[in-house]
Coordinates of C-alpha atoms and ligand atoms in Angstrom, one line a residue:
X1 CA -0.2 -0.1 0.1
X2 CA 1.2 3.2 -1.7
X3 CA 0.1 6.0 0.8
X4 CA -1.8 6.2 4.2
X5 CA -4.7 8.7 3.6
X6 CA -8.0 7.5 3.6
X7 CA -8.1 5.3 0.1
X8 CA -4.5 3.6 1.2
X9 CA -5.7 3.0 5.1
X10 CA -9.1 1.9 3.8
X11 CA -7.5 -0.2 1.5
X12 CA -4.9 -1.8 3.9
X13 CA -8.0 -2.3 6.8
X14 CA -9.7 -4.6 4.2
X15 CA -6.6 -6.3 3.2
X16 CA -5.3 -7.0 6.1
X17 CA -8.7 -8.3 7.1
X18 CA -9.3 -10.3 4.1
X19 CA -5.7 -12.0 5.6
X20 CA -3.2 -10.3 3.2
X21 CA 0.1 -9.1 4.5
X22 CA -0.6 -5.7 4.6
X23 CA 2.6 -3.2 4.3
X24 CA 1.7 0.2 4.0
X25 CA 4.2 3.3 3.0
X26 CA 3.4 6.7 3.7
X27 CA 5.8 9.7 3.4
X28 CA 4.9 11.6 6.0
X29 CA 5.0 11.1 10.0
X30 CA 2.3 11.2 11.2
X31 CA 0.0 13.1 12.8
X32 CA 0.1 15.5 9.4
X33 CA -2.6 17.7 8.2
X34 CA -3.6 18.4 4.7
X35 CA -5.4 20.4 2.3
X36 CA -9.0 19.7 3.0
X37 CA -12.3 20.9 4.3
X38 CA -12.6 18.0 6.4
X39 CA -16.6 17.4 5.7
X40 CA -17.0 13.9 5.6
X41 CA -20.6 12.9 3.7
X42 CA -23.1 10.9 4.4
X43 CA -21.7 7.8 1.8
X44 CA -17.8 8.1 3.7
X45 CA -19.6 7.8 7.1
X46 CA -21.4 4.4 5.9
X47 CA -17.4 3.8 5.1
X48 CA -16.4 4.5 8.1
X49 CA -19.1 2.3 10.0
X50 CA -18.4 -0.7 7.8
X51 CA -14.3 -0.5 9.1
X52 CA -16.4 0.3 12.8
X53 CA -15.2 3.5 13.1
X54 CA -18.0 5.8 12.8
X55 CA -18.4 6.1 16.5
X56 CA -14.9 6.8 17.2
X57 CA -15.0 9.1 14.2
X58 CA -18.3 10.9 15.4
X59 CA -16.3 11.7 18.9
X60 CA -13.6 13.9 17.7
X61 CA -15.7 15.6 14.6
X62 CA -18.7 18.3 14.8
X63 CA -22.3 17.1 13.2
X64 CA -22.7 19.0 10.2
X65 CA -26.1 19.8 9.9
X66 CA -26.5 23.2 7.6
X67 CA -24.9 24.1 4.0
X68 CA -24.6 27.7 3.0
X69 CA -23.4 29.0 -0.2
X70 CA -23.0 32.8 -0.6
X71 CA -22.0 35.2 -3.6
X72 CA -22.8 38.6 -4.8
X73 CA -24.1 39.6 -0.9
X74 CA -26.5 36.9 -1.1
X75 CA -26.5 33.6 0.7
X76 CA -28.4 30.3 0.4
X77 CA -29.1 27.9 3.6
X78 CA -29.9 24.3 3.0
X79 CA -30.5 22.4 5.9
X80 CA -29.0 18.9 5.7
X81 CA -31.1 15.9 7.3
X82 CA -28.1 13.4 7.3
X83 CA -25.1 14.2 9.6
X84 CA -21.9 14.3 8.3
X85 CA -19.2 16.0 9.9
X86 CA -16.2 17.8 10.1
X87 CA -12.6 16.4 11.2
X88 CA -8.9 17.4 11.1
X89 CA -7.5 15.6 9.1
X90 CA -4.5 14.9 11.2
X91 CA -6.9 13.3 13.3
X92 CA -8.6 11.5 10.8
X93 CA -6.0 10.0 9.2
X94 CA -4.3 9.4 12.5
X95 CA -7.6 7.1 13.2
X96 CA -7.9 5.1 10.1
X97 CA -4.0 3.9 10.0
X98 CA -4.2 3.2 13.9
X99 CA -7.3 1.0 12.7
X100 CA -5.7 -0.4 9.5
X101 CA -2.5 -1.4 11.6
X102 CA -5.1 -3.2 14.9
X103 CA -6.2 -5.1 11.7
X104 CA -3.1 -6.7 11.2
X105 CA -1.4 -4.3 8.3
X106 CA 2.2 -3.0 9.0
X107 CA 3.1 0.8 8.7
X108 CA 6.4 2.4 7.6
X109 CA 5.7 6.3 8.3
X110 CA 8.2 8.7 6.8
X111 CA 9.0 7.0 3.8
X112 CA 8.6 7.3 0.5
X113 CA 8.3 4.9 -2.2
X114 CA 9.1 4.6 -6.2
X115 CA 8.1 1.6 -8.4
X116 CA 11.0 0.2 -9.6
X117 CA 9.7 -2.7 -12.0
X118 CA 6.8 -5.3 -12.4
X119 CA 7.3 -8.8 -13.3
X120 CA 4.8 -12.0 -13.6
X121 CA 5.5 -12.3 -9.8
X122 CA 5.5 -9.3 -8.2
X123 CA 6.5 -5.7 -8.2
X124 CA 9.9 -4.3 -7.0
X125 CA 9.9 -0.9 -5.2
X126 CA 12.6 1.6 -3.6
X127 CA 11.2 2.9 -0.3
X128 CA 13.8 5.8 1.3
X129 CA 13.4 6.8 4.6
X130 CA 16.1 9.6 4.8
X131 CA 18.7 6.9 6.3
X132 CA 18.7 4.9 3.5
X133 CA 16.9 3.4 0.6
X134 CA 15.5 -0.4 0.4
X135 CA 14.7 -2.8 -2.1
X136 CA 10.8 -4.5 -1.6
X137 CA 8.6 -7.4 -3.5
X138 CA 5.0 -7.1 -3.5
X139 CA 2.6 -9.5 -5.1
X140 CA 0.4 -6.3 -5.2
X141 CA 0.7 -2.7 -5.4
X142 CA -1.9 -0.5 -4.8
X143 CA -1.6 3.2 -4.7
X144 CA -3.2 5.6 -2.9
X145 CA -0.6 8.6 -2.9
X146 CA -3.3 11.4 -4.0
X147 CA -3.4 13.6 -6.2
X148 CA 1.1 14.7 -6.1
X149 CA 2.1 11.2 -5.9
X150 CA 5.5 10.6 -6.7
X151 CA 5.2 6.2 -6.9
X152 CA 4.2 5.8 -10.3
X153 CA 6.4 7.4 -13.2
X154 CA 4.6 10.4 -14.2
X155 CA 4.7 10.0 -18.0
X156 CA 4.1 6.8 -20.7
X157 CA 1.2 5.0 -19.4
X158 CA 0.7 6.2 -15.6
X159 CA 0.7 10.1 -16.8
X160 CA -2.4 11.5 -15.5
X161 CA -4.5 13.5 -17.6
X162 CA -5.2 17.3 -16.0
X163 CA -8.3 19.1 -17.1
X164 CA -7.8 22.0 -18.7
X165 CA -8.9 25.2 -16.9
X166 CA -8.6 23.1 -13.6
X167 CA -8.7 25.2 -10.1
X168 CA -5.9 24.2 -7.6
X169 CA -6.3 23.5 -4.3
X170 CA -5.4 26.2 -1.5
X171 CA -6.4 25.4 2.3
X172 CA -5.3 26.8 6.2
X173 CA -6.4 26.1 9.7
X174 CA -7.0 29.0 11.7
X175 CA -7.0 29.8 15.5
X176 CA -10.6 30.5 16.6
X177 CA -9.9 34.2 17.2
X178 CA -9.3 34.7 13.6
X179 CA -11.3 32.1 11.9
X180 CA -14.8 32.6 14.0
X181 CA -16.2 35.2 11.7
X182 CA -16.4 32.8 8.3
X183 CA -18.8 29.7 9.8
X184 CA -20.6 28.8 12.7
X185 CA -20.3 25.7 14.4
X186 CA -22.4 22.7 12.4
X187 CA -22.2 24.8 9.0
X188 CA -20.4 24.4 6.0
X189 CA -20.0 28.0 4.6
X190 CA -19.5 28.1 0.8
X191 CA -18.2 31.3 -0.8
X192 CA -17.9 32.1 -4.2
X193 CA -16.4 34.8 -6.5
X194 CA -14.4 35.4 -9.7
X195 CA -10.9 33.6 -8.6
X196 CA -12.9 30.3 -7.2
X197 CA -14.9 29.3 -4.1
X198 CA -13.7 29.0 -0.3
X199 CA -15.2 26.5 2.0
X200 CA -15.0 27.5 5.9
X201 CA -15.8 24.6 9.0
X202 CA -15.6 24.7 12.5
X203 CA -13.3 21.4 14.1
X204 CA -13.5 20.1 17.2
X205 CA -10.8 21.9 18.9
X206 CA -12.9 25.8 17.7
X207 CA -10.3 26.0 15.3
X208 CA -11.9 26.8 11.6
X209 CA -10.4 24.7 8.1
X210 CA -10.3 27.4 5.7
X211 CA -10.3 25.1 2.0
X212 CA -10.3 26.8 -1.5
X213 CA -10.2 25.8 -5.1
X214 CA -8.9 28.6 -7.4
X215 CA -8.4 29.7 -10.4
X216 CA -4.6 29.7 -11.4
X217 CA -4.9 32.8 -13.8
X218 CA -7.0 35.1 -11.7
X219 CA -5.3 33.9 -8.8
X220 CA -1.9 35.2 -10.3
X221 CA -3.6 38.2 -11.3
X222 CA -4.6 39.1 -7.8
X223 CA -1.2 38.7 -6.6
X224 CA -1.8 35.0 -4.9
X225 CA -3.8 33.0 -3.3
X226 CA -4.4 35.1 0.3
X227 CA -5.4 38.0 -1.6
X228 CA -7.5 35.5 -4.2
X229 CA -9.3 34.4 -1.0
X230 CA -9.5 37.7 0.6
X231 CA -11.1 39.0 -2.7
X232 CA -13.8 36.0 -2.9
X233 CA -14.6 37.3 0.9
X234 CA -15.2 40.6 0.0
X235 CA -16.9 39.6 -3.2
X236 CA -19.1 37.7 -1.1
X237 CA -20.6 40.0 1.3
X238 CA -17.9 39.0 4.3
X239 CA -16.0 42.0 4.0
X240 CA -15.3 42.3 7.9
X241 CA -13.6 38.9 7.7
X242 CA -11.0 39.6 4.9
X243 CA -8.5 41.6 7.0
X244 CA -8.2 39.0 9.4
X245 CA -7.0 36.8 6.4
X246 CA -4.0 38.9 5.6
X247 CA -1.0 37.0 7.6
X248 CA -2.5 34.0 7.6
X249 CA 0.0 31.1 5.7
X250 CA -1.8 29.0 2.8
X251 CA -0.8 25.8 1.5
X252 CA -1.3 24.8 -2.0
X253 CA -1.8 21.5 -4.1
X254 CA -1.2 20.4 -7.5
X255 CA -4.2 21.3 -10.2
X256 CA -6.9 19.6 -8.6
X257 CA -9.1 17.8 -11.3
X258 CA -8.0 14.7 -13.4
X259 CA -8.0 10.9 -14.5
X260 CA -5.5 8.4 -15.2
X261 CA -5.3 4.5 -15.6
X262 CA -6.4 3.2 -12.6
X263 CA -4.7 -0.6 -13.1
X264 CA -1.9 -2.2 -14.3
X265 CA 0.2 -5.7 -14.1
X266 CA -0.4 -6.2 -10.5
X267 CA -1.1 -2.6 -9.3
X268 CA -4.1 -0.9 -8.4
X269 CA -4.7 2.8 -8.1
X270 CA -7.1 4.2 -5.5
X271 CA -8.4 7.5 -4.1
X272 CA -6.8 10.7 -5.5
X273 CA -4.2 9.2 -7.6
X274 CA -6.7 7.3 -9.7
X275 CA -8.8 10.8 -10.4
X276 CA -10.3 13.5 -8.8
X277 CA -13.1 16.4 -9.5
X278 CA -13.4 20.0 -7.9
X279 CA -14.2 19.7 -4.3
X280 CA -17.3 21.9 -3.8
X281 CA -19.5 19.0 -2.5
X282 CA -17.0 17.7 -0.4
X283 CA -17.2 13.9 -1.6
X284 CA -12.9 13.1 -2.4
X285 CA -12.7 11.3 1.4
X286 CA -15.9 9.4 0.6
X287 CA -15.0 8.3 -2.7
X288 CA -11.4 7.1 -1.2
X289 CA -12.9 5.1 1.5
X290 CA -15.1 3.4 -0.5
X291 CA -12.6 3.0 -3.4
X292 CA -9.9 1.5 -0.6
X293 CA -12.6 -1.1 0.4
X294 CA -13.9 -2.3 -2.6
X295 CA -10.1 -2.5 -4.2
X296 CA -9.1 -5.2 -1.2
X297 CA -11.0 -8.4 -2.9
X298 CA -9.3 -7.5 -6.0
X299 CA -5.7 -7.4 -4.4
X300 CA -6.6 -11.0 -3.2
X301 CA -7.9 -12.3 -6.3
X302 CA -4.8 -11.4 -7.6
X303 CA -2.9 -12.9 -5.2
X304 CA -4.8 -16.0 -6.0
X305 CA -4.6 -15.7 -9.7
X306 CA -8.3 -15.6 -9.9
X307 CA -8.2 -12.6 -11.0
X308 CA -9.8 -11.1 -14.3
X309 CA -7.9 -8.0 -16.0
X310 CA -10.3 -4.4 -16.0
X311 CA -12.7 -6.0 -13.6
X312 CA -11.0 -3.4 -10.9
X313 CA -11.4 -0.7 -14.0
X314 CA -15.1 -1.2 -14.5
X315 CA -16.0 -1.1 -11.0
X316 CA -14.0 2.0 -10.1
X317 CA -16.1 3.7 -12.9
X318 CA -19.0 2.2 -11.7
X319 CA -18.4 3.7 -7.8
X320 CA -17.8 7.1 -9.1
X321 CA -18.5 8.0 -12.5
X322 CA -22.1 9.7 -11.8
X323 CA -21.1 11.9 -9.2
X324 CA -18.1 12.6 -10.8
X325 CA -20.2 14.0 -13.9
X326 CA -22.5 16.1 -11.3
X327 CA -19.4 17.8 -9.3
X328 CA -18.1 18.7 -12.8
X329 CA -21.5 20.3 -13.8
X330 CA -21.5 22.0 -10.2
X331 CA -17.6 23.2 -10.7
X332 CA -18.9 24.4 -14.2
X333 CA -21.4 26.4 -12.9
X334 CA -19.2 27.8 -10.2
X335 CA -16.9 29.4 -12.7
X336 CA -19.5 32.2 -13.0
X337 CA -20.5 33.7 -9.9
X338 CA -23.0 36.6 -11.1
X339 CA -25.0 33.4 -12.2
X340 CA -24.9 32.1 -8.6
X341 CA -26.0 35.3 -7.4
X342 CA -28.4 35.8 -9.9
X343 CA -29.9 32.2 -9.0
X344 CA -29.6 32.9 -5.4
X345 CA -31.9 36.4 -5.6
X346 CA -34.3 34.1 -7.6
X347 CA -34.0 31.7 -4.9
X348 CA -35.5 34.5 -2.5
X349 CA -38.4 34.6 -4.9
X350 CA -39.5 31.4 -6.5
X351 CA -39.5 27.9 -4.2
X352 CA -38.7 26.2 -7.2
X353 CA -35.6 27.6 -7.7
X354 CA -34.5 27.7 -3.9
X355 CA -35.5 23.8 -4.1
X356 CA -33.3 23.2 -7.2
X357 CA -30.3 25.0 -6.0
X358 CA -30.2 23.4 -2.3
X359 CA -30.3 19.9 -4.0
X360 CA -27.5 20.8 -6.2
X361 CA -25.2 22.7 -3.7
X362 CA -26.1 19.9 -0.9
X363 CA -25.1 17.0 -3.4
X364 CA -24.8 13.7 -1.7
X365 CA -25.6 15.3 1.8
X366 CA -29.5 16.1 1.2
X367 CA -31.4 18.8 2.4
X368 CA -34.6 19.0 4.5
X369 CA -35.1 22.5 4.2
X370 CA -33.7 25.6 2.6
X371 CA -34.0 29.4 2.9
X372 CA -32.5 32.3 1.5
X373 CA -30.6 35.0 3.6
X374 CA -28.4 37.6 3.8
X375 CA -24.6 36.8 3.2
Ligands
FAD401 C1 -9.7 22.6 -1.6 C2 -9.8 21.3 -0.8 C3 -11.1 20.7 0.1 C4 -11.6 19.4 0.2 N1 -12.3 19.2 1.0 C5 -13.1 17.9 0.9 C6 -14.3 18.2 2.2 O1 -14.9 18.5 2.7 N2 -14.6 16.5 2.1 C7 -13.9 15.7 1.3 O2 -14.6 14.1 1.7 N3 -12.9 15.7 0.5 C8 -12.5 16.8 0.4 N4 -11.2 17.1 -0.7 C9 -10.6 16.0 -0.9 C10 -9.9 14.9 -0.1 O3 -8.7 15.6 0.8 C11 -9.1 14.0 -1.2 O4 -10.1 13.2 -1.7 C12 -8.6 12.7 0.2 O5 -7.7 13.1 1.2 C13 -7.9 11.7 -1.0 O6 -7.4 10.8 -0.3 P1 -6.8 9.9 -0.8 O7 -5.9 9.0 0.4 O8 -6.7 9.3 -2.0 O9 -5.2 10.3 -0.8 P2 -4.3 11.6 0.3 O10 -5.5 12.0 1.1 O11 -3.4 12.9 -0.5 O12 -3.0 10.7 0.9 C14 -2.5 10.4 0.2 C15 -0.9 9.6 1.1 O13 0.2 9.3 0.0 C16 1.0 10.2 0.7 N5 2.7 9.7 -0.1 C17 2.5 10.7 -1.6 N6 3.2 10.0 -2.5 C18 3.7 8.9 -1.7 C19 5.3 8.3 -1.7 N7 5.6 8.2 -3.2 N8 5.0 7.0 -1.1 C20 4.6 7.3 0.0 N9 3.6 7.7 0.5 C21 2.9 8.8 -0.2 C22 1.4 11.4 1.2 O14 2.0 11.8 2.0 C23 -0.5 11.5 1.5 O15 -0.7 10.9 3.0 C24 -10.7 18.5 -0.5 C25 -9.7 18.5 -1.4 C26 -9.1 19.9 -2.0 C27 -7.8 20.0 -2.5

């Protein structure tokens, strides 16, 4: 297993549960944070339940009851009828990794791996931990190394296809004194502007997780991610909080919307490493955990010589294609904040538009009630 994010740890849990000897190689030392909105949708909670972790995760998380979308000084609030949660990635990923280890997987943290070769009976990897490089052999490799993973070669058959006009991700964890105005507890607050959109959510310790998807060209014109996020706050009606964001140190990601092939000889790819669409509805971790749990039986089939090539590719497409298409549509609409703002104005007058917008923005979260408000 390469990578101990939600995809890697769920896959390791699945493989260890099937009795496969499972080694997780992760380049960071844990706990580590990551650019992410930190919201787990109800379908993600189902994967956690499948692993027996839902109660533990809820204990360290904040239940999400409301989704709010603001653009051009207008806002739509959507009350949710199933509770997903918000949780810091330092906490969630440690819980998932510990659980996989308790199930029998072995973890090598602070170790980065690259693929050396594949032959008839296995894969050969180079694993470097800062003290030296060792060669390891594995019957199957599950690649869960995220958007910018370095395990597979970036050229040739594994090269990712990155969508033109893709946004990139930016995020930070803010102290409660700085982030309090951005969102209320239990609310995912999304704000749209010309540079992209920003989501904020309160975590269990009172800190605020802020994550944004930004257009590279507009961000450059505005002078960088900090200015882009402040501009979005002002455009969406939150001028009062914009200055508090002035000294935040933002972390960035690679371009977000991408796909690549998801299997090769003795290799399966899962999670963001397999493909990703922009994060507006917060589903990446849910897709990653579901894929991680789903791929384990295919890994076992390879080990027992019963795998039929292409099965994982079909299953992965079946699992993700419908929601990915919906996310792509939402992300295209979000490229036009004036359109969103006009729709929010219309939603104030027409309940049908309000309901349509509520269902589009709540995505897999399912809403019970929606109401227009001032941003
Ligand atoms: C701005 C933003 C907001 C988001 N908000 C949400 C949200 O609210 N809800 C949601 O569900 N999703 C959200 N996502 C998506 C979510 O973060 C990802 O979909 C999720 O982290 C994917 O998990 P993963 O396990 O595939 O990859 P990752 O979590 O990226 O884990 C990959 C791991 O692999 C390790 N690694 C990389 N290369 C190597 C190597 N060569 N050797 C060893 N280890 C390696 C990395 O250190 C990392 O720990 C958001 C993403 C962005 C960018």
